[in-house]
XYZ file of C-alpha atoms in Angstrom:
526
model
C -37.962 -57.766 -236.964
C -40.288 -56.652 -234.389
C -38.329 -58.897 -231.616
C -34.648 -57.344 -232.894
C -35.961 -53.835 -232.100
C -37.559 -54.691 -228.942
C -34.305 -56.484 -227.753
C -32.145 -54.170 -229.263
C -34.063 -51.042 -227.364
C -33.544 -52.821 -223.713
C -30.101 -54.214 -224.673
C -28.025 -51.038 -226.705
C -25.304 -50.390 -224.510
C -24.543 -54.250 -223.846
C -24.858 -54.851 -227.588
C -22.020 -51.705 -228.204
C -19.916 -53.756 -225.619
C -20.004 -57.503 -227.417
C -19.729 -55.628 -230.203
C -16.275 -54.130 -228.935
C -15.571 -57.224 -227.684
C -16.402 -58.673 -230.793
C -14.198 -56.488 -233.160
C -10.979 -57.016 -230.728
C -11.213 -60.721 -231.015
C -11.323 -60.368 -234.866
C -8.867 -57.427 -235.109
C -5.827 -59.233 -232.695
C -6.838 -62.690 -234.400
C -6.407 -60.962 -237.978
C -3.254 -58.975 -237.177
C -0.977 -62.384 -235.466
C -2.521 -64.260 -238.481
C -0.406 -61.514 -240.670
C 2.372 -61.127 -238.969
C 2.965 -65.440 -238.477
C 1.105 -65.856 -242.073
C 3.498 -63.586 -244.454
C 6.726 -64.464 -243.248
C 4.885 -67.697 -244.325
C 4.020 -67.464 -247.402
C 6.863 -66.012 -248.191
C 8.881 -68.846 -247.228
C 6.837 -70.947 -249.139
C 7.672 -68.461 -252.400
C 11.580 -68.596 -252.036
C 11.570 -72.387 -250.803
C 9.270 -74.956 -253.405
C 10.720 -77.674 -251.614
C 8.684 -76.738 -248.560
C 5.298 -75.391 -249.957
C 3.421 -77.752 -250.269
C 3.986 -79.320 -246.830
C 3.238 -75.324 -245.773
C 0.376 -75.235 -248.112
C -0.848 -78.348 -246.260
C -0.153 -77.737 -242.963
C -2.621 -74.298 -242.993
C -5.167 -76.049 -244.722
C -5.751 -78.698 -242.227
C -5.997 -76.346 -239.683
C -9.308 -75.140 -241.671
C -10.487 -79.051 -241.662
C -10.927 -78.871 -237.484
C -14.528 -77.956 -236.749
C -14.668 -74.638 -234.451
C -15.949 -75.747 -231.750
C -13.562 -78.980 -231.889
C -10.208 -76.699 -232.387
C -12.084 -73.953 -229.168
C -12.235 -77.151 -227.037
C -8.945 -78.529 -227.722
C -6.882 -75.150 -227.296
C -9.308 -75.334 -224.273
C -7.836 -77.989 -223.011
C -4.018 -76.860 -224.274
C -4.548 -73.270 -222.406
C -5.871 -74.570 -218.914
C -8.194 -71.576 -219.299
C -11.343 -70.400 -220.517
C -11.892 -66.792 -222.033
C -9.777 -64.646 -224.652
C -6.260 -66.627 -225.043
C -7.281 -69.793 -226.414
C -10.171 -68.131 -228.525
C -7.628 -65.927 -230.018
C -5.314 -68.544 -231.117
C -8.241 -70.636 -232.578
C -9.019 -67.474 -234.569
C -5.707 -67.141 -235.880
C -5.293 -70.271 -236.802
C -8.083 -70.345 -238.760
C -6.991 -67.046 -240.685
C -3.879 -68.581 -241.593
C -4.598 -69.911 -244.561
C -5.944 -67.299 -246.917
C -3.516 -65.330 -245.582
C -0.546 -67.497 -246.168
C -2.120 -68.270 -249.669
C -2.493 -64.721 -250.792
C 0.960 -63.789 -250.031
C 2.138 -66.321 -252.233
C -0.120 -66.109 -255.087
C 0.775 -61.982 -254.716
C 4.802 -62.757 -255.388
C 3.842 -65.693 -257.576
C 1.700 -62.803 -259.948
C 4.714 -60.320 -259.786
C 6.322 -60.368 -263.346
C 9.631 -61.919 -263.405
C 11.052 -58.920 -266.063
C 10.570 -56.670 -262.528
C 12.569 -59.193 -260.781
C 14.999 -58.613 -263.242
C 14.841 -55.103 -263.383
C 15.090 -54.926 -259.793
C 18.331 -57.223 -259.758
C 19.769 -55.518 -262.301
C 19.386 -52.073 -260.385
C 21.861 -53.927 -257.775
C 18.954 -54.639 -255.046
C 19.602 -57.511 -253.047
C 16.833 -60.291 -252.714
C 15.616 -58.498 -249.429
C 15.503 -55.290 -250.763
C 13.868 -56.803 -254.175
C 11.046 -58.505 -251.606
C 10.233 -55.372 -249.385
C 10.478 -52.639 -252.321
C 9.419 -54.680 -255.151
C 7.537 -57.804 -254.804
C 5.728 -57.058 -251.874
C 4.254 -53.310 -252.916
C 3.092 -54.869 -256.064
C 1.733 -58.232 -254.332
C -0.190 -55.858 -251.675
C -3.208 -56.094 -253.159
C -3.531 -60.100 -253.895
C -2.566 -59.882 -249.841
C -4.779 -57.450 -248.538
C -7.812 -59.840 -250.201
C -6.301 -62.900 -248.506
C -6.563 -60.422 -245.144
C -9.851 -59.293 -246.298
C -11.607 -63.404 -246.276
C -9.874 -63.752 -243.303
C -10.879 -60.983 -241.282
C -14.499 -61.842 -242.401
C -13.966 -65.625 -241.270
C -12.870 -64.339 -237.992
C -16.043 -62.424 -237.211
C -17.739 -65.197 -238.119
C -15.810 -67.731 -236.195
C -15.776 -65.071 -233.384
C -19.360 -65.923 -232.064
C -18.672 -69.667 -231.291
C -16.100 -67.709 -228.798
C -18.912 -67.289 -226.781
C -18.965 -70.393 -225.642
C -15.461 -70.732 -223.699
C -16.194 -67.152 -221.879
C -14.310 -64.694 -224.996
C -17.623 -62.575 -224.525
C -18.153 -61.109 -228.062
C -21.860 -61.158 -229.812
C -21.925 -65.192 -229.683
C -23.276 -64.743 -225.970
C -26.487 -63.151 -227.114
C -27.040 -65.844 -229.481
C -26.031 -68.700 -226.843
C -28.620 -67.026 -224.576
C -31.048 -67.040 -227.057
C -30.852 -70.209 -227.737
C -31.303 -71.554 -223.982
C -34.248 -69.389 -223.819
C -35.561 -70.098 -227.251
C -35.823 -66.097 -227.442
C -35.624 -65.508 -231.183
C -34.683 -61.714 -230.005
C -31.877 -62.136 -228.311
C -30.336 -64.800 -231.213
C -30.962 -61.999 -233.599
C -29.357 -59.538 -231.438
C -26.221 -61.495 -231.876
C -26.436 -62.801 -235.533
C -27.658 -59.358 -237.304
C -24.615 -56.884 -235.565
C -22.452 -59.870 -236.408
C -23.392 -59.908 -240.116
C -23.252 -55.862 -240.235
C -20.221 -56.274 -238.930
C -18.771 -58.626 -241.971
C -20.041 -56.258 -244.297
C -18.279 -53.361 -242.590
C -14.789 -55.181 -241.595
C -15.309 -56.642 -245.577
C -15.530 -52.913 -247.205
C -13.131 -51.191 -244.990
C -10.155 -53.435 -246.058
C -11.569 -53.772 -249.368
C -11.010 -49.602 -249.654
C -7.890 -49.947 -248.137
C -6.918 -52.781 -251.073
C -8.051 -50.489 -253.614
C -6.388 -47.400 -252.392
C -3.409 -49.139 -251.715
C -2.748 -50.450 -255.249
C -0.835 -48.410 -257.040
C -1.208 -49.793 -260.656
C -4.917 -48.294 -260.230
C -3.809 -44.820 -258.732
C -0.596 -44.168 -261.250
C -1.717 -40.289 -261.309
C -2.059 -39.730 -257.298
C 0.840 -41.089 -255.936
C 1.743 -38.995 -253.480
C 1.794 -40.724 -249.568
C -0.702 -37.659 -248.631
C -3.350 -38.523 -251.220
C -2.807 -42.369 -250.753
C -3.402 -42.069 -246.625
C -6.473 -39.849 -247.346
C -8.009 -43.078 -249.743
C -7.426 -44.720 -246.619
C -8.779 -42.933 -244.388
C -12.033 -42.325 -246.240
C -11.836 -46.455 -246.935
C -11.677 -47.459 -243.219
C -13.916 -44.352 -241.806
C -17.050 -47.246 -240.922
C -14.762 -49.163 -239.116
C -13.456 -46.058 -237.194
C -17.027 -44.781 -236.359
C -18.203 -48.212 -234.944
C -14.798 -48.704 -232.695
C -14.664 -44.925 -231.404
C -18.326 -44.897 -229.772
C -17.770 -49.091 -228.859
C -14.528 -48.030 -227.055
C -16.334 -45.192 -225.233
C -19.244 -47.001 -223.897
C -17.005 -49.485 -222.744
C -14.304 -47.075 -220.842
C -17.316 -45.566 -219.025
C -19.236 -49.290 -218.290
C -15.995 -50.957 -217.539
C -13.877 -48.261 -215.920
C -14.292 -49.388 -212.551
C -16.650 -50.565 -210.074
C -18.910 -47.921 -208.435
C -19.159 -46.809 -204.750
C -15.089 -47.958 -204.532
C -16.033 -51.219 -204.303
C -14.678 -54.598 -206.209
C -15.263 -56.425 -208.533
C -16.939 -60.507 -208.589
C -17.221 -62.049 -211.409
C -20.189 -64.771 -211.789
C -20.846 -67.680 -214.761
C -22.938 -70.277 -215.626
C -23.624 -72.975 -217.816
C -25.677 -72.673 -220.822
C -29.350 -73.446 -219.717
C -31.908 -71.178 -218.918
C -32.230 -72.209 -215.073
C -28.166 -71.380 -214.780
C -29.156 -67.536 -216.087
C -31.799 -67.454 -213.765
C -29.789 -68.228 -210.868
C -26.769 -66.352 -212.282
C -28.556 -62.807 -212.414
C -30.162 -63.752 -209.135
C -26.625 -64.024 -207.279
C -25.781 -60.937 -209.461
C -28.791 -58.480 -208.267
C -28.769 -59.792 -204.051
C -24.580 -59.110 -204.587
C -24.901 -55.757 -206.219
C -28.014 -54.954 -204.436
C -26.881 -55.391 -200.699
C -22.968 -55.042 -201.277
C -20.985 -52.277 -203.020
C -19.322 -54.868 -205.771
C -19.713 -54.805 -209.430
C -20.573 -58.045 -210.938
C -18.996 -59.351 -214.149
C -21.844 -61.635 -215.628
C -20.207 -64.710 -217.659
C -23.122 -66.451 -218.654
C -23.904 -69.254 -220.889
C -20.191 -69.943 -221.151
C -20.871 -73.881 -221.615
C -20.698 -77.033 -219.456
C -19.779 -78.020 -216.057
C -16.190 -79.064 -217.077
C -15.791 -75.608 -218.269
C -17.347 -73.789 -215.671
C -15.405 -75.673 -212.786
C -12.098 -74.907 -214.333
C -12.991 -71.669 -214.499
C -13.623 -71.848 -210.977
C -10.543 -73.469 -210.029
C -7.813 -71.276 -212.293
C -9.556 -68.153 -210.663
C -10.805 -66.565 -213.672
C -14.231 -66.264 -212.040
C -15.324 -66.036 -208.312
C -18.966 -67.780 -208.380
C -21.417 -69.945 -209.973
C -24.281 -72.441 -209.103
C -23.782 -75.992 -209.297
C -25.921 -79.020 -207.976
C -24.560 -81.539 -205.315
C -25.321 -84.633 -208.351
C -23.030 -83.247 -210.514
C -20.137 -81.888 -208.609
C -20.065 -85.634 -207.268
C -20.204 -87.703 -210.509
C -19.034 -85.383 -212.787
C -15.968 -83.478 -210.992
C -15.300 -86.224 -208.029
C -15.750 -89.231 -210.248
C -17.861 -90.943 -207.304
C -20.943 -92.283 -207.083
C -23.617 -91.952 -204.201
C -24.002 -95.118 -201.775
C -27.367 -96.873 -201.799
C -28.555 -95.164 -198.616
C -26.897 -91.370 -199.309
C -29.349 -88.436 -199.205
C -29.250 -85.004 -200.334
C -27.483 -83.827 -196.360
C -24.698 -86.884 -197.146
C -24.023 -86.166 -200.712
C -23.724 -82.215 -199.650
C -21.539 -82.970 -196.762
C -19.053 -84.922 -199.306
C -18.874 -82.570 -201.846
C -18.396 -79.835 -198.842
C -15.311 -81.633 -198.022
C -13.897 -82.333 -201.156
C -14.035 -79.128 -202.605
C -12.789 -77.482 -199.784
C -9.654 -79.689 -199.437
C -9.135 -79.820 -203.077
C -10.288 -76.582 -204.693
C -10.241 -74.421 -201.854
C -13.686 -73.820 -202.971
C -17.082 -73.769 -200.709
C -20.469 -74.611 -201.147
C -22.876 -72.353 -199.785
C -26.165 -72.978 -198.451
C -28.624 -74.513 -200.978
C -30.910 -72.549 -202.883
C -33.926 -75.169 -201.825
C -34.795 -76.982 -204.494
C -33.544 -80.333 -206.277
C -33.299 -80.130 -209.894
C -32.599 -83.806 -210.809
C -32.652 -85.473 -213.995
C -36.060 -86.882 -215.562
C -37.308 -89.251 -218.639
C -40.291 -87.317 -220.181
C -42.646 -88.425 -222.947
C -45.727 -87.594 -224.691
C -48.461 -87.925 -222.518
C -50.801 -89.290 -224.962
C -48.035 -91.774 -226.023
C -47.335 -92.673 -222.368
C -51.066 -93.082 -221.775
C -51.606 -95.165 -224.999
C -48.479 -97.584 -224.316
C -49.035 -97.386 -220.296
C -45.908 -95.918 -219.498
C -45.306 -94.668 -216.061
C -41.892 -95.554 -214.319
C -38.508 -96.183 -216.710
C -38.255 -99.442 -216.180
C -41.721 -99.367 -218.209
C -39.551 -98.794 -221.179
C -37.608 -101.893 -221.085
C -39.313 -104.173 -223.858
C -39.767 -101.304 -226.408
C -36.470 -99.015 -226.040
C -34.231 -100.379 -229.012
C -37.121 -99.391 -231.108
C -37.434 -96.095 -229.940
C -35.565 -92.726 -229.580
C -34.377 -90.891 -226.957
C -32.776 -87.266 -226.716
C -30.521 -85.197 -224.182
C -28.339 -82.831 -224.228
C -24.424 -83.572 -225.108
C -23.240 -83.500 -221.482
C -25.696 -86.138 -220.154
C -24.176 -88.324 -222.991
C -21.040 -88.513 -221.711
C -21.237 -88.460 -217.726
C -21.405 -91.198 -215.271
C -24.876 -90.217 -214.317
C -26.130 -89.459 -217.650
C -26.998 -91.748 -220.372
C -23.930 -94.392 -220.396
C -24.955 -94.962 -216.366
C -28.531 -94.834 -217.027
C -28.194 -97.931 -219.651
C -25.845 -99.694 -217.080
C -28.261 -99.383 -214.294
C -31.448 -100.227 -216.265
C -30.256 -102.858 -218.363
C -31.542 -101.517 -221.529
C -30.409 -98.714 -224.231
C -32.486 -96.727 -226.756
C -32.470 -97.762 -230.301
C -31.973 -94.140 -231.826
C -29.881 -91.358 -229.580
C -30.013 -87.822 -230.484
C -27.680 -84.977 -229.096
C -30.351 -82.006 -228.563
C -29.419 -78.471 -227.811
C -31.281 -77.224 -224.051
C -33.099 -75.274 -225.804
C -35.313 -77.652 -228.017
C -34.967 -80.434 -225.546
C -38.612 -80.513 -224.998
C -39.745 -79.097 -228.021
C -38.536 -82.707 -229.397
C -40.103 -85.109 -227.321
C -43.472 -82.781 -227.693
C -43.473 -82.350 -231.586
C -43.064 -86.506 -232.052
C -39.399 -85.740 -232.969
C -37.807 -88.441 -230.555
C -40.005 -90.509 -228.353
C -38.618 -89.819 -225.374
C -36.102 -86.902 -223.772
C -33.918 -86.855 -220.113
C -34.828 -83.388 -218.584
C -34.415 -81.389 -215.923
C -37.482 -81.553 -212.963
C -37.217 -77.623 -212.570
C -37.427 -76.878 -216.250
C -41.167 -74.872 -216.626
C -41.378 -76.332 -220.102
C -42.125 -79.573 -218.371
C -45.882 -78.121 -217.548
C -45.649 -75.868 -221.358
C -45.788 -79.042 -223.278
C -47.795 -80.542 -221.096
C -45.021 -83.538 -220.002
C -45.400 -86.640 -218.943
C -42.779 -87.086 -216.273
C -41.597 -91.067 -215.606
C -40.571 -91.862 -212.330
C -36.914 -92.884 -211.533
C -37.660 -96.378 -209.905
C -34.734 -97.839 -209.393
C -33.400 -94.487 -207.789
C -30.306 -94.137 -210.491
C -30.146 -90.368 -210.206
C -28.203 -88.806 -207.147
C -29.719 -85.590 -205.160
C -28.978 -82.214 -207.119
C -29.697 -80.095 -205.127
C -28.245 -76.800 -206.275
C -26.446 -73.869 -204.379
C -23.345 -71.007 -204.921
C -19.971 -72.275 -205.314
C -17.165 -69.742 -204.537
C -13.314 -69.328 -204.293
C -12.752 -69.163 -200.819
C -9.841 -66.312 -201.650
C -12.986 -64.381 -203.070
C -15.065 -64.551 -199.615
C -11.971 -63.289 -197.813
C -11.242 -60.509 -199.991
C -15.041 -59.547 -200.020
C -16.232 -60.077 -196.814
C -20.214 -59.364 -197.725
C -20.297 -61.899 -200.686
C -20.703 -64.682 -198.672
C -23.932 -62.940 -196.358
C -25.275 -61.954 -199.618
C -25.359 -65.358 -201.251
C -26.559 -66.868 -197.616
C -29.827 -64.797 -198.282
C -30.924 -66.933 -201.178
C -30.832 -69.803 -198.927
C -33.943 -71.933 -199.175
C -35.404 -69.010 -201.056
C -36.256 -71.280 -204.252
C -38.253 -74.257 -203.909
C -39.056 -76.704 -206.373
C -42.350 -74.514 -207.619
C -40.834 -71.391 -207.613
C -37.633 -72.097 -209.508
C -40.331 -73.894 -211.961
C -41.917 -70.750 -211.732
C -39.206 -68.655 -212.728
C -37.893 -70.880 -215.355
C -41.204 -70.759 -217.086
C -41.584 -67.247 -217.189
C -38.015 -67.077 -218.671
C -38.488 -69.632 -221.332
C -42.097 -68.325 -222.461
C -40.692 -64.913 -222.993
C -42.676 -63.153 -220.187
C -39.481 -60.565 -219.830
C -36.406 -60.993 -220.428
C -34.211 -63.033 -217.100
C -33.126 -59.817 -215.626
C -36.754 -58.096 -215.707
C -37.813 -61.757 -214.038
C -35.161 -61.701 -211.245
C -35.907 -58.460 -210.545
C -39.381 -58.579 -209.940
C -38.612 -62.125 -207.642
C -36.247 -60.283 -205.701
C -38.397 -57.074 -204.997
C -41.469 -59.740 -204.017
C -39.072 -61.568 -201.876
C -37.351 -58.533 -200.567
C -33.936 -60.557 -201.195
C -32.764 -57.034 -202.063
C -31.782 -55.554 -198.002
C -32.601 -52.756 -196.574
C-alpha cells in the first residue's frame, strides 16, 4: 500500500489524465456497442431464422484473446492509438449487449403485445413504446457487464498507444516497480465499481414496474441524476485537469510527440529526448511510452502519428529492412545502410548515436556456468535440447533473434519460454530457465550477478542505438534536431548500464533519474 501512495503522491495529475483517458475509451466503446448492438438484438427478436447465426457471430468475437483481436485491428487500421482500440472494445461489448436486448423483448408478456396491437399500434410503435420501455431494464444490465468489460479490456489499450491506465501498469512491469502497476490496476478497479453502480442506479431508476407511484419524467431524471452523480464527479475534475495539461503547448511553441518500446532502457532514453527537447527548445513533448514492439513503434513512425523514438542500427536492419549484415560490416557500415534506407524509404533520419551498443547476450547462472564450464555459446552445444532458454516474444520471431540464432549455431534449446522484459533475468537467476538472451546494457545483468557468454561466432549485428525522426518534424521544428545532436555520444556502455540500473532497482522513478543525468551532464543548455 505504502508504494500506491508514494506513486500516487508524485504521479496525481497524470493518474487524473489516464484516468480521463481511460473513461473515454470505455464510454465511446460502450455507447457504438449500443447503438450497433440493439438494432441487433432486435433483429434477432423479430427474425428466429437469423438468431442464432447473430447469437453466434457476437459470441465468437468474445473467443479472440485481447491482445490477439488489438493486434489484428492493428494491422486492419494501419495505425496505432485510439481507432483500432475502440473498435476492439466494442466488439467485445457486443455481446451482452446484443443478448440483453433480446432476452428484455423475449421477457415482455405477450398479453401486452396484444394489448398494444389491439390499441391499433403498429409493430414499430409496439417496439419503441411498449417492448422496449419494459425491456429497459434486462438492457441496461447487458450495458452495465459491458461497460465493466470495457474498463477492463481498456488497459491492454495501452499497449498499441490508446493511453488510458494500462500505461502505468505496462511501465511497471518493465521496471518491475510494483507502484506504478498498482497505480494502474487499483484506479482501474475503482473505476469498475463506479461505472458498475452508476448504470446500475440508472437501471433501477429507470424501471418503472419498481417506481409505479413516482412517475413523473421530473422525479425519474432526479433518480438519475443522484444514480450517475460518481461518475459525474470523477469526469468533471478528469476533464479539467486535462483542458489545462493539454490545452496547448507553453511559450507558443509546438508540439513533438516521442514513444518507445516497452523496456526499461526505451523509457530511459525516451524521457531523456523528452527533458534536452523541452529543456533547450520551447516544444511540448507528448510522451508515448511503453507502447510495444519495434513493428509497432516504426509504423507509428512512418503513418506520422509520432515524431521520435530510439531505435538501434541491429534492429532497424533485420527487423524493418529484412537484411542481414555482411561478414566484415561494422557498427559505421551497418549505420551508413540504415541511414540510406530510411531516408529514401521513410523519409526518416537517424541521428547521431547515443554511444553505446546494446546488443543481444546469452546469460546464465554463474555458479551453473562455472560448474558446467560454460563460457562462449557454442559451449552450449552438447547440452541445449536438455535445457531451457527464455527471451522475450520479439526475439522469438526476428531474423536475429532466436530462429537465426539456432540457424547460425546449429543447435536449439530443448524447452523455450516467452518471458515478459521485466522478469527476463529474474528467470535465469531464480533457476526458472537455464539460460535467458538479454540485452548488454540492461543493469540487472550486474543485480543478479550474470554470467554473460560471449557471442563467438559473431551472430549478432552492431546495435548501436540513436533518435529516429520524421524528417517533416525537423523542418517544422527547426531546434529538435540540435537538441537531439546533444545526446550524441553522451551514453556509453557504463553509463546507460548505469542508468538502467538505477531505474530497475527503484532508486527514483525514470524521470527523477534523467533528471539528475541531465543536470550532471549539463545536457540541459544554457
Amino acid at each position: 500500500m505504502s508504494a500506491l501512495v508514494e506513486a500516487f503522491a508524485t504521479r496525481a495529475p497524470e493518474v487524473w489524465l489516464r484516468t480521463l483517458e481511460h473513461l473515454m475509451l470505455t464510454g465511446i466503446s460502450t455507447v457504438a456497442a449500443v447503438l450497433v448492438g440493439v438494432p441487433v438484438g432486435v433483429l434477432a427478436f423479430f427474425r428466429p431464422r437469423l438468431r442464432s447465426a447473430l447469437l453466434s457471430g457476437v459470441g465468437i468475437l468474445q473467443t479472440v484473446p485481447s491482445l490477439a483481436m488489438l493486434a489484428l485491428l492493428l494491422v486492419a487500421f494501419g495505425r496505432i492509438g485510439v481507432a483500432p482500440a475502440l473498435a476492439a472494445l466494442t466488439l467485445y461489448a457486443l455481446l451482452p449487449v446484443v443478448r440483453n436486448t433480446l432476452v428484455g423483448l423475449e421477457g415482455v408478456d405477450d398479453d401486452v403485445g396484444a394489448a398494444a396491437r389491439g390499441l391499433g399500434m403498429t409493430p414499430s410503435q409496439e417496439l419503441l413504446r411498449v417492448r422496449l420501455p419494459l425491456a429497459l431494464p434486462v438492457l441496461a444490465a447487458g450495458v452495465r457487464t459491458a461497460a465493466v468489460i470495457g474498463v477492463g479490456i481498456a488497459t491492454l489499450s495501452a499497449f498499441i498507444g490508446a493511453g488510458g491506465l494500462g500505461q502505468f501498469i505496462n511501465r511497471g512491469l518493465a521496471l518491475s516497480d510494483t507502484g506504478l502497476i498498482l497505480l494502474g490496476a487499483v484506479p482501474a478497479g475503482i473505476l469498475a465499481l463506479i461505472v458498475d453502480g452508476s448504470i446500475a442506479g440508472v437501471e433501477w431508476a429507470a424501471d418503472a414496474r419498481r417506481h409505479r407511484d413516482a412517475r413523473t419524467a421530473g422525479r425519474r431524471l432526479l433518480r438519475m441524476a443522484v444514480a450517475t452523480a460518481p461518475l459525474v464527479l470523477l469526469v468533471v475534475p478528469s476533464v479539467l485537469l486535462a483542458l489545462g495539461s493539454r490545452g496547448g503547448p507553453t511559450s507558443g511553441g509546438g508540439r513533438v510527440t516521442i514513444c518507445t518500446k516497452n523496456f526499461t532502457e526505451q523509457l530511459v532514453l525516451g524521457e531523456l529526448m523528452a527533458q534536452v527537447i523541452e529543456a533547450r527548445t520551447d516544444l511540448s513533448v507528448d510522451r508515448r511510452f511503453n507502447m510495444g514492439g519495434t513493428v509497432i513503434c516504426h509504423r507509428a513512425l512512418v503513418a506520422g502519428e509520432v515524431d521520435v523514438y530510439p531505435e538501434y542500427t541491429g534492429t532497424a536492419l533485420t527487423a524493418i529492412l529484412g537484411m542481414e549484415p555482411g561478414p566484415d560490416d561494422g557498427p559505421d557500415q551497418v549505420m551508413q545502410e540504415v541511414r540510406t534506407r530510411y531516408a529514401r524509404d521513410f523519409d526518416v533520419r537517424w541521428l547521431e548515436p547515443f554511444g553505446f551498443d546494446n546488443t543481444y547476450v546469452l546469460l546464465a547462472d554463474p555458479d551453473v556456468a562455472d560448474s558446467l564450464d560454460w563460457s562462449r555459446a557454442s559451449d552450449l552445444a552438447d547440452a541445449a535440447s536438455g535445457l531451457s532458454v527464455g527471451f522475450t516474444s520479439e526475439f522469438a520471431e526476428r531474423a536475429d533473434g532466436y530462429p537465426g540464432f539456432v540457424e547460425h549455431y546449429g543447435f536449439s534449446f530443448g524447452a523455450e519460454r516467452d518471458l515478459d522484459p521485466g522478469i527476463l533475468y529474474q528467470a535465469v537467476a531464480g533457476g526458472e530457465v537455464d539460460v535467458v538472451f538479454g540485452f548488454a546494457t540492461d543493469g540487472r545483468i550486474d543485480s543478479y550477478g550474470l554470467e554473460v557468454l560471449a557471442d563467438d561466432r559473431a551472430f549478432f549485428p552492431p546495435y548501436e542505438a540513436a533518435p529516429l525522426a520524421r524528417m517533416d518534424a525537423l523542418e517544422a521544428n527547426p531546434g529538435l534536431g540540435p537538441a537531439l545532436s546533444a545526446l550524441a555520444g553522451e551514453l556509453p556502455d557504463s553509463t546507460m548500464r548505469r542508468l538502467n540500473r538505477e531505474a530497475d532497482e527503484g532508486t527514483g522513478n525514470v524521470a527523477e533519474i534523467v533528471r539528475r543525468f541531465v543536470e550532471e551532464r549539463g545536457l540541459g543548455g544554457s
